[in-house]
Amino acid sequence: MKYSRQRELIYKTVMENPIHPSADTVYALVRKEQPTISLGTVYRNLNLLVREGMLQKISFPNVSDHFDGRLEEHCHILCQQCGRVYDMDSPRLDIAALQKRPGHFRITGCHIYFTGICEACLKHFNQFESEDEFL
């Protein structure tokens, strides 16, 4: 892959962002340093970095894709209130045992995700619940 200053900036932005940004978030952050960059350039470079194995794309139903630089096996949890995506240690799966099951599959990957409400959103909602204003 040929070097690109824009691609390096996009990659660095994802790697430094613990909430796994969407392409729109990456675009907003990168524009602070590179105001002339286009949203299309951000999308193309994110997809190239995914194809090259440098980032992973996290897909949830009905939500924009998010991007993660942590490549080792782990799960993700999506806050249903604020939309942030967090890492979760993954449960250990016995891939070797799964490979031996009937069905003639060669397992090449597994994606497990969870949904819930993050601590910050829970604290915010609990503040309103105590005042009987929530709901």
mmCIF file with all atom_site columns, N, CA and C in Angstrom, residues 59-133:
data_model
loop_
_atom_site.group_PDB
_atom_site.id
_atom_site.type_symbol
_atom_site.label_atom_id
_atom_site.label_alt_id
_atom_site.label_comp_id
_atom_site.label_asym_id
_atom_site.label_entity_id
_atom_site.label_seq_id
_atom_site.pdbx_PDB_ins_code
_atom_site.Cartn_x
_atom_site.Cartn_y
_atom_site.Cartn_z
_atom_site.occupancy
_atom_site.B_iso_or_equiv
_atom_site.pdbx_formal_charge
_atom_site.auth_seq_id
_atom_site.auth_comp_id
_atom_site.auth_asym_id
_atom_site.auth_atom_id
_atom_site.pdbx_PDB_model_num
ATOM 1   N N  . SER A 1 59  ? -19.922 -3.601  12.499 1.00 0.00 ? 59  SER A N  1
ATOM 2   C CA . SER A 1 59  ? -21.249 -3.334  11.949 1.00 0.00 ? 59  SER A CA 1
ATOM 3   C C  . SER A 1 59  ? -22.328 -3.781  12.918 1.00 0.00 ? 59  SER A C  1
ATOM 4   N N  . PHE A 1 60  ? -23.229 -2.881  13.222 1.00 0.00 ? 60  PHE A N  1
ATOM 5   C CA . PHE A 1 60  ? -24.415 -3.159  14.024 1.00 0.00 ? 60  PHE A CA 1
ATOM 6   C C  . PHE A 1 60  ? -25.627 -2.886  13.138 1.00 0.00 ? 60  PHE A C  1
ATOM 7   N N  . PRO A 1 61  ? -26.730 -3.592  13.342 1.00 0.00 ? 61  PRO A N  1
ATOM 8   C CA . PRO A 1 61  ? -27.935 -3.290  12.564 1.00 0.00 ? 61  PRO A CA 1
ATOM 9   C C  . PRO A 1 61  ? -28.429 -1.864  12.831 1.00 0.00 ? 61  PRO A C  1
ATOM 10  N N  . ASN A 1 62  ? -28.827 -1.185  11.779 1.00 0.00 ? 62  ASN A N  1
ATOM 11  C CA . ASN A 1 62  ? -29.446 0.147   11.851 1.00 0.00 ? 62  ASN A CA 1
ATOM 12  C C  . ASN A 1 62  ? -28.552 1.236   12.437 1.00 0.00 ? 62  ASN A C  1
ATOM 13  N N  . VAL A 1 63  ? -27.231 1.036   12.396 1.00 0.00 ? 63  VAL A N  1
ATOM 14  C CA . VAL A 1 63  ? -26.278 2.010   12.933 1.00 0.00 ? 63  VAL A CA 1
ATOM 15  C C  . VAL A 1 63  ? -25.134 2.131   11.928 1.00 0.00 ? 63  VAL A C  1
ATOM 16  N N  . SER A 1 64  ? -24.548 3.307   11.804 1.00 0.00 ? 64  SER A N  1
ATOM 17  C CA . SER A 1 64  ? -23.381 3.475   10.934 1.00 0.00 ? 64  SER A CA 1
ATOM 18  C C  . SER A 1 64  ? -22.262 2.543   11.373 1.00 0.00 ? 64  SER A C  1
ATOM 19  N N  . ASP A 1 65  ? -21.465 2.090   10.409 1.00 0.00 ? 65  ASP A N  1
ATOM 20  C CA . ASP A 1 65  ? -20.306 1.270   10.746 1.00 0.00 ? 65  ASP A CA 1
ATOM 21  C C  . ASP A 1 65  ? -19.330 2.086   11.591 1.00 0.00 ? 65  ASP A C  1
ATOM 22  N N  . HIS A 1 66  ? -18.640 1.399   12.489 1.00 0.00 ? 66  HIS A N  1
ATOM 23  C CA . HIS A 1 66  ? -17.598 1.997   13.311 1.00 0.00 ? 66  HIS A CA 1
ATOM 24  C C  . HIS A 1 66  ? -16.294 1.281   12.987 1.00 0.00 ? 66  HIS A C  1
ATOM 25  N N  . PHE A 1 67  ? -15.169 1.870   13.393 1.00 0.00 ? 67  PHE A N  1
ATOM 26  C CA . PHE A 1 67  ? -13.869 1.308   13.049 1.00 0.00 ? 67  PHE A CA 1
ATOM 27  C C  . PHE A 1 67  ? -13.015 1.159   14.298 1.00 0.00 ? 67  PHE A C  1
ATOM 28  N N  . ASP A 1 68  ? -12.207 0.083   14.302 1.00 0.00 ? 68  ASP A N  1
ATOM 29  C CA . ASP A 1 68  ? -11.424 -0.283  15.480 1.00 0.00 ? 68  ASP A CA 1
ATOM 30  C C  . ASP A 1 68  ? -10.025 -0.692  15.044 1.00 0.00 ? 68  ASP A C  1
ATOM 31  N N  . GLY A 1 69  ? -9.030  -0.224  15.769 1.00 0.00 ? 69  GLY A N  1
ATOM 32  C CA . GLY A 1 69  ? -7.652  -0.601  15.493 1.00 0.00 ? 69  GLY A CA 1
ATOM 33  C C  . GLY A 1 69  ? -7.176  -1.788  16.302 1.00 0.00 ? 69  GLY A C  1
ATOM 34  N N  . ARG A 1 70  ? -7.959  -2.217  17.251 1.00 0.00 ? 70  ARG A N  1
ATOM 35  C CA . ARG A 1 70  ? -7.592  -3.384  18.066 1.00 0.00 ? 70  ARG A CA 1
ATOM 36  C C  . ARG A 1 70  ? -7.987  -4.629  17.279 1.00 0.00 ? 70  ARG A C  1
ATOM 37  N N  . LEU A 1 71  ? -6.997  -5.382  16.826 1.00 0.00 ? 71  LEU A N  1
ATOM 38  C CA . LEU A 1 71  ? -7.252  -6.485  15.905 1.00 0.00 ? 71  LEU A CA 1
ATOM 39  C C  . LEU A 1 71  ? -7.372  -7.841  16.578 1.00 0.00 ? 71  LEU A C  1
ATOM 40  N N  . GLU A 1 72  ? -6.904  -7.966  17.817 1.00 0.00 ? 72  GLU A N  1
ATOM 41  C CA . GLU A 1 72  ? -7.031  -9.271  18.482 1.00 0.00 ? 72  GLU A CA 1
ATOM 42  C C  . GLU A 1 72  ? -8.498  -9.548  18.805 1.00 0.00 ? 72  GLU A C  1
ATOM 43  N N  . GLU A 1 73  ? -8.788  -10.807 19.058 1.00 0.00 ? 73  GLU A N  1
ATOM 44  C CA . GLU A 1 73  ? -10.165 -11.243 19.284 1.00 0.00 ? 73  GLU A CA 1
ATOM 45  C C  . GLU A 1 73  ? -10.777 -10.532 20.495 1.00 0.00 ? 73  GLU A C  1
ATOM 46  N N  . HIS A 1 74  ? -11.901 -9.889  20.269 1.00 0.00 ? 74  HIS A N  1
ATOM 47  C CA . HIS A 1 74  ? -12.672 -9.259  21.340 1.00 0.00 ? 74  HIS A CA 1
ATOM 48  C C  . HIS A 1 74  ? -14.060 -8.926  20.807 1.00 0.00 ? 74  HIS A C  1
ATOM 49  N N  . CYS A 1 75  ? -14.956 -8.600  21.710 1.00 0.00 ? 75  CYS A N  1
ATOM 50  C CA . CYS A 1 75  ? -16.337 -8.263  21.352 1.00 0.00 ? 75  CYS A CA 1
ATOM 51  C C  . CYS A 1 75  ? -16.540 -6.754  21.482 1.00 0.00 ? 75  CYS A C  1
ATOM 52  N N  . HIS A 1 76  ? -17.702 -6.314  21.057 1.00 0.00 ? 76  HIS A N  1
ATOM 53  C CA . HIS A 1 76  ? -18.061 -4.903  21.176 1.00 0.00 ? 76  HIS A CA 1
ATOM 54  C C  . HIS A 1 76  ? -19.441 -4.771  21.795 1.00 0.00 ? 76  HIS A C  1
ATOM 55  N N  . ILE A 1 77  ? -19.632 -3.653  22.475 1.00 0.00 ? 77  ILE A N  1
ATOM 56  C CA . ILE A 1 77  ? -20.944 -3.346  23.040 1.00 0.00 ? 77  ILE A CA 1
ATOM 57  C C  . ILE A 1 77  ? -21.324 -1.934  22.592 1.00 0.00 ? 77  ILE A C  1
ATOM 58  N N  . LEU A 1 78  ? -22.541 -1.802  22.099 1.00 0.00 ? 78  LEU A N  1
ATOM 59  C CA . LEU A 1 78  ? -23.065 -0.537  21.595 1.00 0.00 ? 78  LEU A CA 1
ATOM 60  C C  . LEU A 1 78  ? -24.026 0.045   22.618 1.00 0.00 ? 78  LEU A C  1
ATOM 61  N N  . CYS A 1 79  ? -23.782 1.291   23.026 1.00 0.00 ? 79  CYS A N  1
ATOM 62  C CA . CYS A 1 79  ? -24.736 1.970   23.908 1.00 0.00 ? 79  CYS A CA 1
ATOM 63  C C  . CYS A 1 79  ? -25.932 2.394   23.063 1.00 0.00 ? 79  CYS A C  1
ATOM 64  N N  . GLN A 1 80  ? -27.095 1.943   23.461 1.00 0.00 ? 80  GLN A N  1
ATOM 65  C CA . GLN A 1 80  ? -28.320 2.233   22.717 1.00 0.00 ? 80  GLN A CA 1
ATOM 66  C C  . GLN A 1 80  ? -28.793 3.670   22.902 1.00 0.00 ? 80  GLN A C  1
ATOM 67  N N  . GLN A 1 81  ? -28.191 4.394   23.826 1.00 0.00 ? 81  GLN A N  1
ATOM 68  C CA . GLN A 1 81  ? -28.588 5.783   24.058 1.00 0.00 ? 81  GLN A CA 1
ATOM 69  C C  . GLN A 1 81  ? -27.680 6.764   23.322 1.00 0.00 ? 81  GLN A C  1
ATOM 70  N N  . CYS A 1 82  ? -26.372 6.673   23.549 1.00 0.00 ? 82  CYS A N  1
ATOM 71  C CA . CYS A 1 82  ? -25.450 7.660   22.975 1.00 0.00 ? 82  CYS A CA 1
ATOM 72  C C  . CYS A 1 82  ? -24.781 7.178   21.693 1.00 0.00 ? 82  CYS A C  1
ATOM 73  N N  . GLY A 1 83  ? -24.862 5.882   21.400 1.00 0.00 ? 83  GLY A N  1
ATOM 74  C CA . GLY A 1 83  ? -24.292 5.346   20.164 1.00 0.00 ? 83  GLY A CA 1
ATOM 75  C C  . GLY A 1 83  ? -22.814 5.032   20.217 1.00 0.00 ? 83  GLY A C  1
ATOM 76  N N  . ARG A 1 84  ? -22.184 5.200   21.366 1.00 0.00 ? 84  ARG A N  1
ATOM 77  C CA . ARG A 1 84  ? -20.761 4.871   21.473 1.00 0.00 ? 84  ARG A CA 1
ATOM 78  C C  . ARG A 1 84  ? -20.570 3.360   21.456 1.00 0.00 ? 84  ARG A C  1
ATOM 79  N N  . VAL A 1 85  ? -19.412 2.945   20.945 1.00 0.00 ? 85  VAL A N  1
ATOM 80  C CA . VAL A 1 85  ? -19.068 1.526   20.872 1.00 0.00 ? 85  VAL A CA 1
ATOM 81  C C  . VAL A 1 85  ? -17.845 1.298   21.749 1.00 0.00 ? 85  VAL A C  1
ATOM 82  N N  . TYR A 1 86  ? -17.919 0.298   22.612 1.00 0.00 ? 86  TYR A N  1
ATOM 83  C CA . TYR A 1 86  ? -16.842 -0.014  23.548 1.00 0.00 ? 86  TYR A CA 1
ATOM 84  C C  . TYR A 1 86  ? -16.347 -1.437  23.318 1.00 0.00 ? 86  TYR A C  1
ATOM 85  N N  . ASP A 1 87  ? -15.082 -1.679  23.690 1.00 0.00 ? 87  ASP A N  1
ATOM 86  C CA . ASP A 1 87  ? -14.524 -3.032  23.657 1.00 0.00 ? 87  ASP A CA 1
ATOM 87  C C  . ASP A 1 87  ? -15.016 -3.830  24.847 1.00 0.00 ? 87  ASP A C  1
ATOM 88  N N  . MET A 1 88  ? -15.131 -5.123  24.648 1.00 0.00 ? 88  MET A N  1
ATOM 89  C CA . MET A 1 88  ? -15.441 -6.082  25.715 1.00 0.00 ? 88  MET A CA 1
ATOM 90  C C  . MET A 1 88  ? -14.560 -7.290  25.488 1.00 0.00 ? 88  MET A C  1
ATOM 91  N N  . ASP A 1 89  ? -13.999 -7.831  26.563 1.00 0.00 ? 89  ASP A N  1
ATOM 92  C CA . ASP A 1 89  ? -13.262 -9.076  26.394 1.00 0.00 ? 89  ASP A CA 1
ATOM 93  C C  . ASP A 1 89  ? -14.230 -10.129 25.897 1.00 0.00 ? 89  ASP A C  1
ATOM 94  N N  . SER A 1 90  ? -13.758 -10.946 24.972 1.00 0.00 ? 90  SER A N  1
ATOM 95  C CA . SER A 1 90  ? -14.667 -11.934 24.383 1.00 0.00 ? 90  SER A CA 1
ATOM 96  C C  . SER A 1 90  ? -14.663 -13.218 25.191 1.00 0.00 ? 90  SER A C  1
ATOM 97  N N  . PRO A 1 91  ? -15.812 -13.877 25.213 1.00 0.00 ? 91  PRO A N  1
ATOM 98  C CA . PRO A 1 91  ? -15.849 -15.188 25.850 1.00 0.00 ? 91  PRO A CA 1
ATOM 99  C C  . PRO A 1 91  ? -14.987 -16.146 25.040 1.00 0.00 ? 91  PRO A C  1
ATOM 100 N N  . ARG A 1 92  ? -14.335 -17.042 25.716 1.00 0.00 ? 92  ARG A N  1
ATOM 101 C CA . ARG A 1 92  ? -13.478 -18.011 25.033 1.00 0.00 ? 92  ARG A CA 1
ATOM 102 C C  . ARG A 1 92  ? -14.337 -19.050 24.328 1.00 0.00 ? 92  ARG A C  1
ATOM 103 N N  . LEU A 1 93  ? -14.138 -19.166 23.036 1.00 0.00 ? 93  LEU A N  1
ATOM 104 C CA . LEU A 1 93  ? -14.834 -20.180 22.261 1.00 0.00 ? 93  LEU A CA 1
ATOM 105 C C  . LEU A 1 93  ? -13.837 -21.259 21.864 1.00 0.00 ? 93  LEU A C  1
ATOM 106 N N  . ASP A 1 94  ? -14.260 -22.502 21.908 1.00 0.00 ? 94  ASP A N  1
ATOM 107 C CA . ASP A 1 94  ? -13.400 -23.606 21.495 1.00 0.00 ? 94  ASP A CA 1
ATOM 108 C C  . ASP A 1 94  ? -13.550 -23.786 19.990 1.00 0.00 ? 94  ASP A C  1
ATOM 109 N N  . ILE A 1 95  ? -12.755 -23.024 19.239 1.00 0.00 ? 95  ILE A N  1
ATOM 110 C CA . ILE A 1 95  ? -12.852 -23.041 17.779 1.00 0.00 ? 95  ILE A CA 1
ATOM 111 C C  . ILE A 1 95  ? -12.523 -24.425 17.236 1.00 0.00 ? 95  ILE A C  1
ATOM 112 N N  . ALA A 1 96  ? -11.533 -25.095 17.829 1.00 0.00 ? 96  ALA A N  1
ATOM 113 C CA . ALA A 1 96  ? -11.160 -26.434 17.350 1.00 0.00 ? 96  ALA A CA 1
ATOM 114 C C  . ALA A 1 96  ? -12.348 -27.387 17.446 1.00 0.00 ? 96  ALA A C  1
ATOM 115 N N  . ALA A 1 97  ? -13.097 -27.326 18.547 1.00 0.00 ? 97  ALA A N  1
ATOM 116 C CA . ALA A 1 97  ? -14.268 -28.198 18.697 1.00 0.00 ? 97  ALA A CA 1
ATOM 117 C C  . ALA A 1 97  ? -15.356 -27.819 17.697 1.00 0.00 ? 97  ALA A C  1
ATOM 118 N N  . LEU A 1 98  ? -15.520 -26.537 17.462 1.00 0.00 ? 98  LEU A N  1
ATOM 119 C CA . LEU A 1 98  ? -16.521 -26.099 16.489 1.00 0.00 ? 98  LEU A CA 1
ATOM 120 C C  . LEU A 1 98  ? -16.167 -26.562 15.077 1.00 0.00 ? 98  LEU A C  1
ATOM 121 N N  . GLN A 1 99  ? -14.878 -26.602 14.766 1.00 0.00 ? 99  GLN A N  1
ATOM 122 C CA . GLN A 1 99  ? -14.427 -27.038 13.435 1.00 0.00 ? 99  GLN A CA 1
ATOM 123 C C  . GLN A 1 99  ? -14.766 -28.505 13.197 1.00 0.00 ? 99  GLN A C  1
ATOM 124 N N  . LYS A 1 100 ? -14.819 -29.303 14.261 1.00 0.00 ? 100 LYS A N  1
ATOM 125 C CA . LYS A 1 100 ? -15.063 -30.742 14.132 1.00 0.00 ? 100 LYS A CA 1
ATOM 126 C C  . LYS A 1 100 ? -16.540 -31.077 13.983 1.00 0.00 ? 100 LYS A C  1
ATOM 127 N N  . ARG A 1 101 ? -17.404 -30.121 14.188 1.00 0.00 ? 101 ARG A N  1
ATOM 128 C CA . ARG A 1 101 ? -18.851 -30.372 14.083 1.00 0.00 ? 101 ARG A CA 1
ATOM 129 C C  . ARG A 1 101 ? -19.223 -30.696 12.645 1.00 0.00 ? 101 ARG A C  1
ATOM 130 N N  . PRO A 1 102 ? -20.278 -31.479 12.463 1.00 0.00 ? 102 PRO A N  1
ATOM 131 C CA . PRO A 1 102 ? -20.723 -31.786 11.100 1.00 0.00 ? 102 PRO A CA 1
ATOM 132 C C  . PRO A 1 102 ? -21.145 -30.515 10.368 1.00 0.00 ? 102 PRO A C  1
ATOM 133 N N  . GLY A 1 103 ? -21.015 -30.532 9.081  1.00 0.00 ? 103 GLY A N  1
ATOM 134 C CA . GLY A 1 103 ? -21.439 -29.384 8.290  1.00 0.00 ? 103 GLY A CA 1
ATOM 135 C C  . GLY A 1 103 ? -20.359 -28.902 7.347  1.00 0.00 ? 103 GLY A C  1
ATOM 136 N N  . HIS A 1 104 ? -19.158 -29.411 7.511  1.00 0.00 ? 104 HIS A N  1
ATOM 137 C CA . HIS A 1 104 ? -18.053 -29.105 6.589  1.00 0.00 ? 104 HIS A CA 1
ATOM 138 C C  . HIS A 1 104 ? -17.789 -27.607 6.459  1.00 0.00 ? 104 HIS A C  1
ATOM 139 N N  . PHE A 1 105 ? -17.661 -26.943 7.579  1.00 0.00 ? 105 PHE A N  1
ATOM 140 C CA . PHE A 1 105 ? -17.324 -25.524 7.580  1.00 0.00 ? 105 PHE A CA 1
ATOM 141 C C  . PHE A 1 105 ? -15.889 -25.346 8.028  1.00 0.00 ? 105 PHE A C  1
ATOM 142 N N  . ARG A 1 106 ? -15.204 -24.433 7.407  1.00 0.00 ? 106 ARG A N  1
ATOM 143 C CA . ARG A 1 106 ? -13.908 -23.973 7.894  1.00 0.00 ? 106 ARG A CA 1
ATOM 144 C C  . ARG A 1 106 ? -14.172 -22.593 8.477  1.00 0.00 ? 106 ARG A C  1
ATOM 145 N N  . ILE A 1 107 ? -14.118 -22.477 9.783  1.00 0.00 ? 107 ILE A N  1
ATOM 146 C CA . ILE A 1 107 ? -14.437 -21.215 10.462 1.00 0.00 ? 107 ILE A CA 1
ATOM 147 C C  . ILE A 1 107 ? -13.296 -20.229 10.230 1.00 0.00 ? 107 ILE A C  1
ATOM 148 N N  . THR A 1 108 ? -13.650 -19.059 9.740  1.00 0.00 ? 108 THR A N  1
ATOM 149 C CA . THR A 1 108 ? -12.644 -18.035 9.449  1.00 0.00 ? 108 THR A CA 1
ATOM 150 C C  . THR A 1 108 ? -12.783 -16.805 10.340 1.00 0.00 ? 108 THR A C  1
ATOM 151 N N  . GLY A 1 109 ? -13.842 -16.763 11.131 1.00 0.00 ? 109 GLY A N  1
ATOM 152 C CA . GLY A 1 109 ? -14.012 -15.622 12.021 1.00 0.00 ? 109 GLY A CA 1
ATOM 153 C C  . GLY A 1 109 ? -15.318 -15.707 12.778 1.00 0.00 ? 109 GLY A C  1
ATOM 154 N N  . CYS A 1 110 ? -15.414 -14.877 13.793 1.00 0.00 ? 110 CYS A N  1
ATOM 155 C CA . CYS A 1 110 ? -16.618 -14.830 14.611 1.00 0.00 ? 110 CYS A CA 1
ATOM 156 C C  . CYS A 1 110 ? -16.775 -13.398 15.107 1.00 0.00 ? 110 CYS A C  1
ATOM 157 N N  . HIS A 1 111 ? -17.969 -12.866 14.980 1.00 0.00 ? 111 HIS A N  1
ATOM 158 C CA . HIS A 1 111 ? -18.234 -11.505 15.439 1.00 0.00 ? 111 HIS A CA 1
ATOM 159 C C  . HIS A 1 111 ? -19.394 -11.544 16.414 1.00 0.00 ? 111 HIS A C  1
ATOM 160 N N  . ILE A 1 112 ? -19.100 -11.188 17.658 1.00 0.00 ? 112 ILE A N  1
ATOM 161 C CA . ILE A 1 112 ? -20.123 -11.155 18.693 1.00 0.00 ? 112 ILE A CA 1
ATOM 162 C C  . ILE A 1 112 ? -20.248 -9.707  19.155 1.00 0.00 ? 112 ILE A C  1
ATOM 163 N N  . TYR A 1 113 ? -21.470 -9.223  19.223 1.00 0.00 ? 113 TYR A N  1
ATOM 164 C CA . TYR A 1 113 ? -21.660 -7.873  19.748 1.00 0.00 ? 113 TYR A CA 1
ATOM 165 C C  . TYR A 1 113 ? -22.824 -7.871  20.726 1.00 0.00 ? 113 TYR A C  1
ATOM 166 N N  . PHE A 1 114 ? -22.765 -6.900  21.603 1.00 0.00 ? 114 PHE A N  1
ATOM 167 C CA . PHE A 1 114 ? -23.792 -6.729  22.624 1.00 0.00 ? 114 PHE A CA 1
ATOM 168 C C  . PHE A 1 114 ? -24.351 -5.319  22.501 1.00 0.00 ? 114 PHE A C  1
ATOM 169 N N  . THR A 1 115 ? -25.544 -5.121  23.016 1.00 0.00 ? 115 THR A N  1
ATOM 170 C CA . THR A 1 115 ? -26.117 -3.785  23.117 1.00 0.00 ? 115 THR A CA 1
ATOM 171 C C  . THR A 1 115 ? -26.522 -3.558  24.567 1.00 0.00 ? 115 THR A C  1
ATOM 172 N N  . GLY A 1 116 ? -26.528 -2.316  24.974 1.00 0.00 ? 116 GLY A N  1
ATOM 173 C CA . GLY A 1 116 ? -26.895 -1.983  26.346 1.00 0.00 ? 116 GLY A CA 1
ATOM 174 C C  . GLY A 1 116 ? -26.863 -0.482  26.528 1.00 0.00 ? 116 GLY A C  1
ATOM 175 N N  . ILE A 1 117 ? -26.725 -0.053  27.759 1.00 0.00 ? 117 ILE A N  1
ATOM 176 C CA . ILE A 1 117 ? -26.642 1.372   28.080 1.00 0.00 ? 117 ILE A CA 1
ATOM 177 C C  . ILE A 1 117 ? -25.367 1.591   28.889 1.00 0.00 ? 117 ILE A C  1
ATOM 178 N N  . CYS A 1 118 ? -24.529 2.513   28.427 1.00 0.00 ? 118 CYS A N  1
ATOM 179 C CA . CYS A 1 118 ? -23.232 2.740   29.071 1.00 0.00 ? 118 CYS A CA 1
ATOM 180 C C  . CYS A 1 118 ? -23.405 3.415   30.438 1.00 0.00 ? 118 CYS A C  1
ATOM 181 N N  . GLU A 1 119 ? -22.337 3.398   31.208 1.00 0.00 ? 119 GLU A N  1
ATOM 182 C CA . GLU A 1 119 ? -22.355 3.945   32.565 1.00 0.00 ? 119 GLU A CA 1
ATOM 183 C C  . GLU A 1 119 ? -22.723 5.429   32.584 1.00 0.00 ? 119 GLU A C  1
ATOM 184 N N  . ALA A 1 120 ? -22.165 6.198   31.643 1.00 0.00 ? 120 ALA A N  1
ATOM 185 C CA . ALA A 1 120 ? -22.458 7.637   31.614 1.00 0.00 ? 120 ALA A CA 1
ATOM 186 C C  . ALA A 1 120 ? -23.942 7.890   31.356 1.00 0.00 ? 120 ALA A C  1
ATOM 187 N N  . CYS A 1 121 ? -24.527 7.137   30.440 1.00 0.00 ? 121 CYS A N  1
ATOM 188 C CA . CYS A 1 121 ? -25.961 7.313   30.150 1.00 0.00 ? 121 CYS A CA 1
ATOM 189 C C  . CYS A 1 121 ? -26.810 6.848   31.329 1.00 0.00 ? 121 CYS A C  1
ATOM 190 N N  . LEU A 1 122 ? -26.405 5.756   31.977 1.00 0.00 ? 122 LEU A N  1
ATOM 191 C CA . LEU A 1 122 ? -27.151 5.285   33.150 1.00 0.00 ? 122 LEU A CA 1
ATOM 192 C C  . LEU A 1 122 ? -27.144 6.333   34.256 1.00 0.00 ? 122 LEU A C  1
ATOM 193 N N  . LYS A 1 123 ? -25.984 6.948   34.482 1.00 0.00 ? 123 LYS A N  1
ATOM 194 C CA . LYS A 1 123 ? -25.899 7.998   35.510 1.00 0.00 ? 123 LYS A CA 1
ATOM 195 C C  . LYS A 1 123 ? -26.814 9.165   35.156 1.00 0.00 ? 123 LYS A C  1
ATOM 196 N N  . HIS A 1 124 ? -26.825 9.524   33.890 1.00 0.00 ? 124 HIS A N  1
ATOM 197 C CA . HIS A 1 124 ? -27.682 10.623  33.434 1.00 0.00 ? 124 HIS A CA 1
ATOM 198 C C  . HIS A 1 124 ? -29.154 10.279  33.663 1.00 0.00 ? 124 HIS A C  1
ATOM 199 N N  . PHE A 1 125 ? -29.546 9.061   33.302 1.00 0.00 ? 125 PHE A N  1
ATOM 200 C CA . PHE A 1 125 ? -30.939 8.654   33.469 1.00 0.00 ? 125 PHE A CA 1
ATOM 201 C C  . PHE A 1 125 ? -31.309 8.504   34.936 1.00 0.00 ? 125 PHE A C  1
ATOM 202 N N  . ASN A 1 126 ? -30.382 8.011   35.752 1.00 0.00 ? 126 ASN A N  1
ATOM 203 C CA . ASN A 1 126 ? -30.657 7.858   37.188 1.00 0.00 ? 126 ASN A CA 1
ATOM 204 C C  . ASN A 1 126 ? -30.891 9.214   37.848 1.00 0.00 ? 126 ASN A C  1
ATOM 205 N N  . GLN A 1 127 ? -30.210 10.228  37.375 1.00 0.00 ? 127 GLN A N  1
ATOM 206 C CA . GLN A 1 127 ? -30.411 11.585  37.895 1.00 0.00 ? 127 GLN A CA 1
ATOM 207 C C  . GLN A 1 127 ? -31.864 12.007  37.672 1.00 0.00 ? 127 GLN A C  1
ATOM 208 N N  . PHE A 1 128 ? -32.411 11.712  36.506 1.00 0.00 ? 128 PHE A N  1
ATOM 209 C CA . PHE A 1 128 ? -33.793 12.076  36.217 1.00 0.00 ? 128 PHE A CA 1
ATOM 210 C C  . PHE A 1 128 ? -34.782 11.178  36.948 1.00 0.00 ? 128 PHE A C  1
ATOM 211 N N  . GLU A 1 129 ? -34.439 9.896   37.074 1.00 0.00 ? 129 GLU A N  1
ATOM 212 C CA . GLU A 1 129 ? -35.344 8.979   37.770 1.00 0.00 ? 129 GLU A CA 1
ATOM 213 C C  . GLU A 1 129 ? -35.561 9.419   39.206 1.00 0.00 ? 129 GLU A C  1
ATOM 214 N N  . SER A 1 130 ? -34.488 9.884   39.843 1.00 0.00 ? 130 SER A N  1
ATOM 215 C CA . SER A 1 130 ? -34.616 10.292  41.239 1.00 0.00 ? 130 SER A CA 1
ATOM 216 C C  . SER A 1 130 ? -35.505 11.526  41.372 1.00 0.00 ? 130 SER A C  1
ATOM 217 N N  . GLU A 1 131 ? -35.631 12.285  40.292 1.00 0.00 ? 131 GLU A N  1
ATOM 218 C CA . GLU A 1 131 ? -36.481 13.478  40.329 1.00 0.00 ? 131 GLU A CA 1
ATOM 219 C C  . GLU A 1 131 ? -37.850 13.202  39.714 1.00 0.00 ? 131 GLU A C  1
ATOM 220 N N  . ASP A 1 132 ? -38.147 11.962  39.426 1.00 0.00 ? 132 ASP A N  1
ATOM 221 C CA . ASP A 1 132 ? -39.413 11.548  38.812 1.00 0.00 ? 132 ASP A CA 1
ATOM 222 C C  . ASP A 1 132 ? -39.694 12.277  37.498 1.00 0.00 ? 132 ASP A C  1
ATOM 223 N N  . GLU A 1 133 ? -38.627 12.633  36.767 1.00 0.00 ? 133 GLU A N  1
ATOM 224 C CA . GLU A 1 133 ? -38.811 13.306  35.485 1.00 0.00 ? 133 GLU A CA 1
ATOM 225 C C  . GLU A 1 133 ? -38.504 12.389  34.316 1.00 0.00 ? 133 GLU A C  1
#
